[in-house]
Amino acid sequence: MSRAELFRVVLALAVALLLVSASRADAGYIWLGDGGYVWIRGGGRTSQPLSPEEGQAAFDRIMDWAQVTLDHLGPAGDQRLIPDQADRARVFAVLGEAPKVHMPREIVDQYGYVSSVPGDTTRLIVLVDDCPGPCERVFHLELRRNPGDFPRPAAMRPTPGLSAAVATKSGLRLGLAKDQVKAVLGWPQEEEENVLRYGAARAVSFSREEVLARGFPEKYVRMGQSTYRFIWITFTDGRVDSITLQHRITWD
């Protein structure tokens, strides 16, 4: 990895990590650059080159859209949400309109939902990007068994569009054991006793049409972009109690 690439990686990661809690600040990920695949750990403190075969297998598995496509949503269980493809209007169409919850020092819109099915405590937190224009794309989906650190649990909207049946298209769901998660996602880039962290990132180059379609002004056409994909899984008593799916675009 060149010094210029490493600087861009660290800068873009710093921007992305501003949007996550301190407990996730050491998220590891695999960077695909001109020099090949590099495993970056400890918030960028260490890096390790990977073989093309090992790096590509892990990178492609994480970047598979099935890993972040949230399925079985909606009252009939036939709807889905995909980060960077769904917008706020799509979220409201699937789950119902919810009040925006503002967090100090946050510049994004945050919405919370809780299942209205009797006895079902499933919750979903959605973060929507606050772009310069009308893009408002979802970049963060967090499926939980409990409110966690959501700032205003009472603001979570009860909805029939959410239930314990919700899962990613690849098969991640609440209640899985750690070995079952690894069977879907492979070996994690960071692992603690009750946390698995996966991540992948690469530089991309959007066309002028794509930049403008995302709601950004003309000057952004001259900038480079990086794509970050993070998946965090936490466990309680050996079973998944939260799944965080994040697909983030940063501008260099």
PDB file of C-alpha atoms in Angstrom:
ATOM      1  CA  MET A   1       0.000   0.000   0.000  1.00  0.00           C
ATOM      2  CA  SER A   2       1.469   3.388  -0.986  1.00  0.00           C
ATOM      3  CA  ARG A   3       1.756   6.245   1.531  1.00  0.00           C
ATOM      4  CA  ALA A   4      -0.929   8.158  -0.389  1.00  0.00           C
ATOM      5  CA  GLU A   5      -3.278   5.165  -0.245  1.00  0.00           C
ATOM      6  CA  LEU A   6      -2.633   4.634   3.454  1.00  0.00           C
ATOM      7  CA  PHE A   7      -3.313   8.318   4.197  1.00  0.00           C
ATOM      8  CA  ARG A   8      -6.597   8.148   2.292  1.00  0.00           C
ATOM      9  CA  VAL A   9      -7.589   4.950   4.075  1.00  0.00           C
ATOM     10  CA  VAL A  10      -6.859   6.379   7.526  1.00  0.00           C
ATOM     11  CA  LEU A  11      -8.626   9.667   6.735  1.00  0.00           C
ATOM     12  CA  ALA A  12     -11.714   7.983   5.321  1.00  0.00           C
ATOM     13  CA  LEU A  13     -11.849   5.509   8.197  1.00  0.00           C
ATOM     14  CA  ALA A  14     -11.641   8.372  10.693  1.00  0.00           C
ATOM     15  CA  VAL A  15     -14.668   9.981   9.051  1.00  0.00           C
ATOM     16  CA  ALA A  16     -16.599   6.723   9.097  1.00  0.00           C
ATOM     17  CA  LEU A  17     -15.744   6.005  12.704  1.00  0.00           C
ATOM     18  CA  LEU A  18     -17.141   9.330  13.852  1.00  0.00           C
ATOM     19  CA  LEU A  19     -20.526   7.741  13.284  1.00  0.00           C
ATOM     20  CA  VAL A  20     -20.028   4.719  15.507  1.00  0.00           C
ATOM     21  CA  SER A  21     -19.580   4.295  19.221  1.00  0.00           C
ATOM     22  CA  ALA A  22     -16.252   4.081  20.988  1.00  0.00           C
ATOM     23  CA  SER A  23     -16.723   0.354  21.512  1.00  0.00           C
ATOM     24  CA  ARG A  24     -16.369  -0.107  17.734  1.00  0.00           C
ATOM     25  CA  ALA A  25     -13.417   2.209  17.236  1.00  0.00           C
ATOM     26  CA  ASP A  26     -11.020  -0.734  16.700  1.00  0.00           C
ATOM     27  CA  ALA A  27     -13.039  -2.283  13.873  1.00  0.00           C
ATOM     28  CA  GLY A  28     -10.842  -4.271  11.514  1.00  0.00           C
ATOM     29  CA  TYR A  29     -11.325  -4.433   7.777  1.00  0.00           C
ATOM     30  CA  ILE A  30      -9.752  -5.541   4.523  1.00  0.00           C
ATOM     31  CA  TRP A  31      -8.602  -2.781   2.185  1.00  0.00           C
ATOM     32  CA  LEU A  32      -8.365  -3.449  -1.544  1.00  0.00           C
ATOM     33  CA  GLY A  33      -5.893  -1.088  -3.177  1.00  0.00           C
ATOM     34  CA  ASP A  34      -3.387  -1.021  -6.021  1.00  0.00           C
ATOM     35  CA  GLY A  35      -1.027  -3.123  -3.910  1.00  0.00           C
ATOM     36  CA  GLY A  36      -3.595  -5.857  -3.335  1.00  0.00           C
ATOM     37  CA  TYR A  37      -5.461  -6.876  -0.191  1.00  0.00           C
ATOM     38  CA  VAL A  38      -4.365  -5.577   3.208  1.00  0.00           C
ATOM     39  CA  TRP A  39      -5.854  -6.587   6.556  1.00  0.00           C
ATOM     40  CA  ILE A  40      -6.009  -3.466   8.750  1.00  0.00           C
ATOM     41  CA  ARG A  41      -6.615  -3.900  12.457  1.00  0.00           C
ATOM     42  CA  GLY A  42      -6.827  -1.881  15.642  1.00  0.00           C
ATOM     43  CA  GLY A  43      -8.277   1.224  14.031  1.00  0.00           C
ATOM     44  CA  GLY A  44      -5.391   1.396  11.538  1.00  0.00           C
ATOM     45  CA  ARG A  45      -2.599   0.732  14.031  1.00  0.00           C
ATOM     46  CA  THR A  46      -1.462  -2.497  12.347  1.00  0.00           C
ATOM     47  CA  SER A  47      -1.684  -3.888   8.821  1.00  0.00           C
ATOM     48  CA  GLN A  48      -0.938  -7.225   7.220  1.00  0.00           C
ATOM     49  CA  PRO A  49      -0.758  -8.023   3.486  1.00  0.00           C
ATOM     50  CA  LEU A  50      -2.944 -10.931   2.425  1.00  0.00           C
ATOM     51  CA  SER A  51      -2.481 -13.350  -0.448  1.00  0.00           C
ATOM     52  CA  PRO A  52      -4.721 -12.630  -3.460  1.00  0.00           C
ATOM     53  CA  GLU A  53      -6.674 -15.814  -2.813  1.00  0.00           C
ATOM     54  CA  GLU A  54      -7.213 -15.232   0.916  1.00  0.00           C
ATOM     55  CA  GLY A  55      -7.855 -11.516   0.528  1.00  0.00           C
ATOM     56  CA  GLN A  56     -10.315 -11.847  -2.341  1.00  0.00           C
ATOM     57  CA  ALA A  57     -12.314 -14.600  -0.650  1.00  0.00           C
ATOM     58  CA  ALA A  58     -12.780 -12.563   2.541  1.00  0.00           C
ATOM     59  CA  PHE A  59     -13.337  -9.265   0.715  1.00  0.00           C
ATOM     60  CA  ASP A  60     -15.916 -10.665  -1.694  1.00  0.00           C
ATOM     61  CA  ARG A  61     -17.803 -12.421   1.081  1.00  0.00           C
ATOM     62  CA  ILE A  62     -18.154  -9.219   3.102  1.00  0.00           C
ATOM     63  CA  MET A  63     -18.976  -7.071   0.076  1.00  0.00           C
ATOM     64  CA  ASP A  64     -21.695  -9.465  -1.098  1.00  0.00           C
ATOM     65  CA  TRP A  65     -24.941  -7.453  -1.055  1.00  0.00           C
ATOM     66  CA  ALA A  66     -26.730 -10.461   0.442  1.00  0.00           C
ATOM     67  CA  GLN A  67     -24.856  -9.780   3.694  1.00  0.00           C
ATOM     68  CA  VAL A  68     -26.497  -6.357   4.162  1.00  0.00           C
ATOM     69  CA  THR A  69     -29.875  -6.937   2.508  1.00  0.00           C
ATOM     70  CA  LEU A  70     -32.415  -7.033   5.334  1.00  0.00           C
ATOM     71  CA  ASP A  71     -35.247  -9.372   4.321  1.00  0.00           C
ATOM     72  CA  HIS A  72     -38.673 -10.421   5.632  1.00  0.00           C
ATOM     73  CA  LEU A  73     -39.785  -6.900   6.502  1.00  0.00           C
ATOM     74  CA  GLY A  74     -43.249  -5.381   6.068  1.00  0.00           C
ATOM     75  CA  PRO A  75     -46.578  -6.649   7.447  1.00  0.00           C
ATOM     76  CA  ALA A  76     -46.548  -9.568   4.994  1.00  0.00           C
ATOM     77  CA  GLY A  77     -42.817 -10.241   5.437  1.00  0.00           C
ATOM     78  CA  ASP A  78     -42.184  -9.689   1.731  1.00  0.00           C
ATOM     79  CA  GLN A  79     -40.225  -6.405   1.833  1.00  0.00           C
ATOM     80  CA  ARG A  80     -36.532  -5.604   2.178  1.00  0.00           C
ATOM     81  CA  LEU A  81     -34.142  -2.732   2.885  1.00  0.00           C
ATOM     82  CA  ILE A  82     -30.675  -2.404   1.354  1.00  0.00           C
ATOM     83  CA  PRO A  83     -28.157   0.208   2.554  1.00  0.00           C
ATOM     84  CA  ASP A  84     -27.133   2.760  -0.093  1.00  0.00           C
ATOM     85  CA  GLN A  85     -30.152   1.768  -2.181  1.00  0.00           C
ATOM     86  CA  ALA A  86     -33.089   2.473   0.136  1.00  0.00           C
ATOM     87  CA  ASP A  87     -33.905   6.052   1.093  1.00  0.00           C
ATOM     88  CA  ARG A  88     -36.020   7.504   3.893  1.00  0.00           C
ATOM     89  CA  ALA A  89     -39.185   7.274   1.788  1.00  0.00           C
ATOM     90  CA  ARG A  90     -38.536   3.568   1.259  1.00  0.00           C
ATOM     91  CA  VAL A  91     -38.025   3.027   4.989  1.00  0.00           C
ATOM     92  CA  PHE A  92     -41.310   4.769   5.768  1.00  0.00           C
ATOM     93  CA  ALA A  93     -43.115   2.756   3.070  1.00  0.00           C
ATOM     94  CA  VAL A  94     -41.929  -0.532   4.590  1.00  0.00           C
ATOM     95  CA  LEU A  95     -42.066   0.245   8.319  1.00  0.00           C
ATOM     96  CA  GLY A  96     -44.218   3.350   8.676  1.00  0.00           C
ATOM     97  CA  GLU A  97     -43.287   6.954   9.356  1.00  0.00           C
ATOM     98  CA  ALA A  98     -41.290   7.463  12.550  1.00  0.00           C
ATOM     99  CA  PRO A  99     -40.064  10.559  14.396  1.00  0.00           C
ATOM    100  CA  LYS A 100     -36.495  11.627  13.756  1.00  0.00           C
ATOM    101  CA  VAL A 101     -34.288  11.225  16.809  1.00  0.00           C
ATOM    102  CA  HIS A 102     -31.467  13.737  17.032  1.00  0.00           C
ATOM    103  CA  MET A 103     -28.231  12.845  18.804  1.00  0.00           C
ATOM    104  CA  PRO A 104     -25.696  15.437  19.999  1.00  0.00           C
ATOM    105  CA  ARG A 105     -22.839  15.952  17.531  1.00  0.00           C
ATOM    106  CA  GLU A 106     -24.593  13.797  14.909  1.00  0.00           C
ATOM    107  CA  ILE A 107     -25.376  15.147  11.433  1.00  0.00           C
ATOM    108  CA  VAL A 108     -27.471  12.208  10.307  1.00  0.00           C
ATOM    109  CA  ASP A 109     -31.147  11.344  10.684  1.00  0.00           C
ATOM    110  CA  GLN A 110     -31.904   8.415  12.993  1.00  0.00           C
ATOM    111  CA  TYR A 111     -35.130   6.413  13.258  1.00  0.00           C
ATOM    112  CA  GLY A 112     -36.147   3.614  15.606  1.00  0.00           C
ATOM    113  CA  TYR A 113     -38.716   0.843  15.237  1.00  0.00           C
ATOM    114  CA  VAL A 114     -40.016  -1.892  17.535  1.00  0.00           C
ATOM    115  CA  SER A 115     -42.149  -4.875  16.594  1.00  0.00           C
ATOM    116  CA  SER A 116     -45.833  -4.520  17.418  1.00  0.00           C
ATOM    117  CA  VAL A 117     -46.251  -8.306  17.376  1.00  0.00           C
ATOM    118  CA  PRO A 118     -47.265  -9.383  20.912  1.00  0.00           C
ATOM    119  CA  GLY A 119     -44.299 -10.745  22.840  1.00  0.00           C
ATOM    120  CA  ASP A 120     -41.782  -9.774  20.118  1.00  0.00           C
ATOM    121  CA  THR A 121     -39.029  -7.396  21.316  1.00  0.00           C
ATOM    122  CA  THR A 122     -37.235  -7.071  17.958  1.00  0.00           C
ATOM    123  CA  ARG A 123     -36.014  -3.549  17.252  1.00  0.00           C
ATOM    124  CA  LEU A 124     -34.471  -1.859  14.226  1.00  0.00           C
ATOM    125  CA  ILE A 125     -32.464   1.358  14.099  1.00  0.00           C
ATOM    126  CA  VAL A 126     -32.026   3.108  10.750  1.00  0.00           C
ATOM    127  CA  LEU A 127     -29.577   5.916   9.974  1.00  0.00           C
ATOM    128  CA  VAL A 128     -30.038   8.021   6.858  1.00  0.00           C
ATOM    129  CA  ASP A 129     -27.295  10.137   5.288  1.00  0.00           C
ATOM    130  CA  ASP A 130     -27.732  13.894   5.360  1.00  0.00           C
ATOM    131  CA  CYS A 131     -26.368  14.677   1.898  1.00  0.00           C
ATOM    132  CA  PRO A 132     -26.086  18.157   0.356  1.00  0.00           C
ATOM    133  CA  GLY A 133     -28.959  17.261  -1.937  1.00  0.00           C
ATOM    134  CA  PRO A 134     -32.018  15.003  -1.842  1.00  0.00           C
ATOM    135  CA  CYS A 135     -30.225  11.644  -1.603  1.00  0.00           C
ATOM    136  CA  GLU A 136     -31.107  10.710   2.023  1.00  0.00           C
ATOM    137  CA  ARG A 137     -29.811   7.183   1.555  1.00  0.00           C
ATOM    138  CA  VAL A 138     -29.786   4.575   4.296  1.00  0.00           C
ATOM    139  CA  PHE A 139     -26.252   3.717   5.356  1.00  0.00           C
ATOM    140  CA  HIS A 140     -26.824   1.914   8.673  1.00  0.00           C
ATOM    141  CA  LEU A 141     -29.275  -0.813   9.741  1.00  0.00           C
ATOM    142  CA  GLU A 142     -29.090  -2.201  13.265  1.00  0.00           C
ATOM    143  CA  LEU A 143     -31.242  -5.146  14.303  1.00  0.00           C
ATOM    144  CA  ARG A 144     -31.549  -5.644  18.055  1.00  0.00           C
ATOM    145  CA  ARG A 145     -33.321  -7.623  20.740  1.00  0.00           C
ATOM    146  CA  ASN A 146     -33.480  -4.592  23.054  1.00  0.00           C
ATOM    147  CA  PRO A 147     -33.204  -0.776  22.862  1.00  0.00           C
ATOM    148  CA  GLY A 148     -29.478  -0.766  23.696  1.00  0.00           C
ATOM    149  CA  ASP A 149     -28.079   2.758  23.653  1.00  0.00           C
ATOM    150  CA  PHE A 150     -30.811   4.281  21.485  1.00  0.00           C
ATOM    151  CA  PRO A 151     -31.157   7.767  22.998  1.00  0.00           C
ATOM    152  CA  ARG A 152     -34.952   7.831  23.208  1.00  0.00           C
ATOM    153  CA  PRO A 153     -36.419   4.294  23.412  1.00  0.00           C
ATOM    154  CA  ALA A 154     -39.918   5.736  23.791  1.00  0.00           C
ATOM    155  CA  ALA A 155     -39.560   7.322  20.326  1.00  0.00           C
ATOM    156  CA  MET A 156     -39.294   3.909  18.655  1.00  0.00           C
ATOM    157  CA  ARG A 157     -42.334   3.421  16.445  1.00  0.00           C
ATOM    158  CA  PRO A 158     -44.317   0.181  16.946  1.00  0.00           C
ATOM    159  CA  THR A 159     -44.721  -1.478  13.553  1.00  0.00           C
ATOM    160  CA  PRO A 160     -46.217  -4.714  12.210  1.00  0.00           C
ATOM    161  CA  GLY A 161     -43.471  -4.626   9.587  1.00  0.00           C
ATOM    162  CA  LEU A 162     -40.821  -5.898  11.996  1.00  0.00           C
ATOM    163  CA  SER A 163     -40.566  -9.291  13.700  1.00  0.00           C
ATOM    164  CA  ALA A 164     -38.122 -11.947  14.870  1.00  0.00           C
ATOM    165  CA  ALA A 165     -38.312 -13.439  11.348  1.00  0.00           C
ATOM    166  CA  VAL A 166     -36.194 -10.584   9.929  1.00  0.00           C
ATOM    167  CA  ALA A 167     -32.826 -11.752   8.581  1.00  0.00           C
ATOM    168  CA  THR A 168     -30.268 -10.824   5.981  1.00  0.00           C
ATOM    169  CA  LYS A 169     -30.581 -12.432   2.584  1.00  0.00           C
ATOM    170  CA  SER A 170     -27.434 -14.417   3.452  1.00  0.00           C
ATOM    171  CA  GLY A 171     -29.051 -15.859   6.589  1.00  0.00           C
ATOM    172  CA  LEU A 172     -27.826 -13.690   9.484  1.00  0.00           C
ATOM    173  CA  ARG A 173     -30.512 -13.372  12.150  1.00  0.00           C
ATOM    174  CA  LEU A 174     -30.912 -12.726  15.854  1.00  0.00           C
ATOM    175  CA  GLY A 175     -30.404 -15.798  18.012  1.00  0.00           C
ATOM    176  CA  LEU A 176     -27.691 -17.503  15.960  1.00  0.00           C
ATOM    177  CA  ALA A 177     -24.642 -19.035  17.659  1.00  0.00           C
ATOM    178  CA  LYS A 178     -21.147 -17.729  16.905  1.00  0.00           C
ATOM    179  CA  ASP A 179     -20.241 -20.744  14.736  1.00  0.00           C
ATOM    180  CA  GLN A 180     -23.383 -20.179  12.671  1.00  0.00           C
ATOM    181  CA  VAL A 181     -22.387 -16.549  12.053  1.00  0.00           C
ATOM    182  CA  LYS A 182     -18.889 -17.602  10.994  1.00  0.00           C
ATOM    183  CA  ALA A 183     -20.404 -20.108   8.592  1.00  0.00           C
ATOM    184  CA  VAL A 184     -22.071 -17.176   6.811  1.00  0.00           C
ATOM    185  CA  LEU A 185     -19.408 -14.467   7.103  1.00  0.00           C
ATOM    186  CA  GLY A 186     -16.195 -16.440   7.494  1.00  0.00           C
ATOM    187  CA  TRP A 187     -13.467 -15.601   9.992  1.00  0.00           C
ATOM    188  CA  PRO A 188     -13.822 -12.067  11.432  1.00  0.00           C
ATOM    189  CA  GLN A 189     -11.310  -9.257  11.073  1.00  0.00           C
ATOM    190  CA  GLU A 190     -11.673  -8.544  14.812  1.00  0.00           C
ATOM    191  CA  GLU A 191     -13.014 -10.886  17.499  1.00  0.00           C
ATOM    192  CA  GLU A 192     -13.760 -10.511  21.199  1.00  0.00           C
ATOM    193  CA  GLU A 193     -15.586 -12.887  23.506  1.00  0.00           C
ATOM    194  CA  ASN A 194     -18.990 -11.405  22.678  1.00  0.00           C
ATOM    195  CA  VAL A 195     -18.283  -9.439  19.487  1.00  0.00           C
ATOM    196  CA  LEU A 196     -17.400 -10.302  15.885  1.00  0.00           C
ATOM    197  CA  ARG A 197     -16.375  -7.471  13.556  1.00  0.00           C
ATOM    198  CA  TYR A 198     -16.126  -7.692   9.778  1.00  0.00           C
ATOM    199  CA  GLY A 199     -15.117  -4.974   7.346  1.00  0.00           C
ATOM    200  CA  ALA A 200     -14.007  -4.295   3.790  1.00  0.00           C
ATOM    201  CA  ALA A 201     -13.152  -1.111   1.923  1.00  0.00           C
ATOM    202  CA  ARG A 202     -11.855   0.098  -1.419  1.00  0.00           C
ATOM    203  CA  ALA A 203     -11.486   3.234  -3.515  1.00  0.00           C
ATOM    204  CA  VAL A 204     -14.170   3.720  -6.157  1.00  0.00           C
ATOM    205  CA  SER A 205     -14.762   6.206  -8.941  1.00  0.00           C
ATOM    206  CA  PHE A 206     -18.296   7.426  -9.492  1.00  0.00           C
ATOM    207  CA  SER A 207     -19.360   8.815 -12.829  1.00  0.00           C
ATOM    208  CA  ARG A 208     -20.644  12.380 -13.047  1.00  0.00           C
ATOM    209  CA  GLU A 209     -24.168  11.001 -13.416  1.00  0.00           C
ATOM    210  CA  GLU A 210     -23.828   8.904 -10.264  1.00  0.00           C
ATOM    211  CA  VAL A 211     -22.434  11.811  -8.226  1.00  0.00           C
ATOM    212  CA  LEU A 212     -25.282  14.101  -9.239  1.00  0.00           C
ATOM    213  CA  ALA A 213     -27.877  11.352  -8.747  1.00  0.00           C
ATOM    214  CA  ARG A 214     -26.679  11.023  -5.161  1.00  0.00           C
ATOM    215  CA  GLY A 215     -27.553  14.675  -4.579  1.00  0.00           C
ATOM    216  CA  PHE A 216     -24.033  16.067  -4.495  1.00  0.00           C
ATOM    217  CA  PRO A 217     -23.072  19.315  -6.238  1.00  0.00           C
ATOM    218  CA  GLU A 218     -20.905  19.465  -9.363  1.00  0.00           C
ATOM    219  CA  LYS A 219     -17.665  20.048  -7.433  1.00  0.00           C
ATOM    220  CA  TYR A 220     -17.885  16.523  -5.992  1.00  0.00           C
ATOM    221  CA  VAL A 221     -17.370  15.063  -9.472  1.00  0.00           C
ATOM    222  CA  ARG A 222     -13.665  15.883  -9.147  1.00  0.00           C
ATOM    223  CA  MET A 223     -13.309  14.039  -5.841  1.00  0.00           C
ATOM    224  CA  GLY A 224     -12.464  10.418  -5.268  1.00  0.00           C
ATOM    225  CA  GLN A 225     -14.674   8.119  -3.251  1.00  0.00           C
ATOM    226  CA  SER A 226     -14.141   5.157  -0.946  1.00  0.00           C
ATOM    227  CA  THR A 227     -16.671   2.490  -0.044  1.00  0.00           C
ATOM    228  CA  TYR A 228     -16.699   1.015   3.454  1.00  0.00           C
ATOM    229  CA  ARG A 229     -18.701  -2.041   4.492  1.00  0.00           C
ATOM    230  CA  PHE A 230     -18.857  -2.903   8.206  1.00  0.00           C
ATOM    231  CA  ILE A 231     -20.775  -5.743   9.847  1.00  0.00           C
ATOM    232  CA  TRP A 232     -20.767  -6.047  13.643  1.00  0.00           C
ATOM    233  CA  ILE A 233     -22.341  -8.937  15.531  1.00  0.00           C
ATOM    234  CA  THR A 234     -22.741  -8.990  19.327  1.00  0.00           C
ATOM    235  CA  PHE A 235     -23.714 -11.906  21.541  1.00  0.00           C
ATOM    236  CA  THR A 236     -25.380 -12.476  24.901  1.00  0.00           C
ATOM    237  CA  ASP A 237     -25.187 -15.948  26.445  1.00  0.00           C
ATOM    238  CA  GLY A 238     -23.670 -17.219  23.197  1.00  0.00           C
ATOM    239  CA  ARG A 239     -26.477 -16.019  20.942  1.00  0.00           C
ATOM    240  CA  VAL A 240     -26.681 -13.046  18.573  1.00  0.00           C
ATOM    241  CA  ASP A 241     -28.405 -10.110  20.230  1.00  0.00           C
ATOM    242  CA  SER A 242     -27.553  -7.402  17.687  1.00  0.00           C
ATOM    243  CA  ILE A 243     -26.571  -7.185  14.016  1.00  0.00           C
ATOM    244  CA  THR A 244     -25.217  -3.932  12.605  1.00  0.00           C
ATOM    245  CA  LEU A 245     -24.974  -3.499   8.837  1.00  0.00           C
ATOM    246  CA  GLN A 246     -23.229  -0.415   7.517  1.00  0.00           C
ATOM    247  CA  HIS A 247     -22.399   0.561   3.947  1.00  0.00           C
ATOM    248  CA  ARG A 248     -20.769   3.981   3.813  1.00  0.00           C
ATOM    249  CA  ILE A 249     -19.410   6.191   1.032  1.00  0.00           C
ATOM    250  CA  THR A 250     -16.731   8.729   1.961  1.00  0.00           C
ATOM    251  CA  TRP A 251     -15.459  11.557  -0.243  1.00  0.00           C
ATOM    252  CA  ASP A 252     -11.712  12.177  -0.509  1.00  0.00           C
TER     253      ASP A 252
END
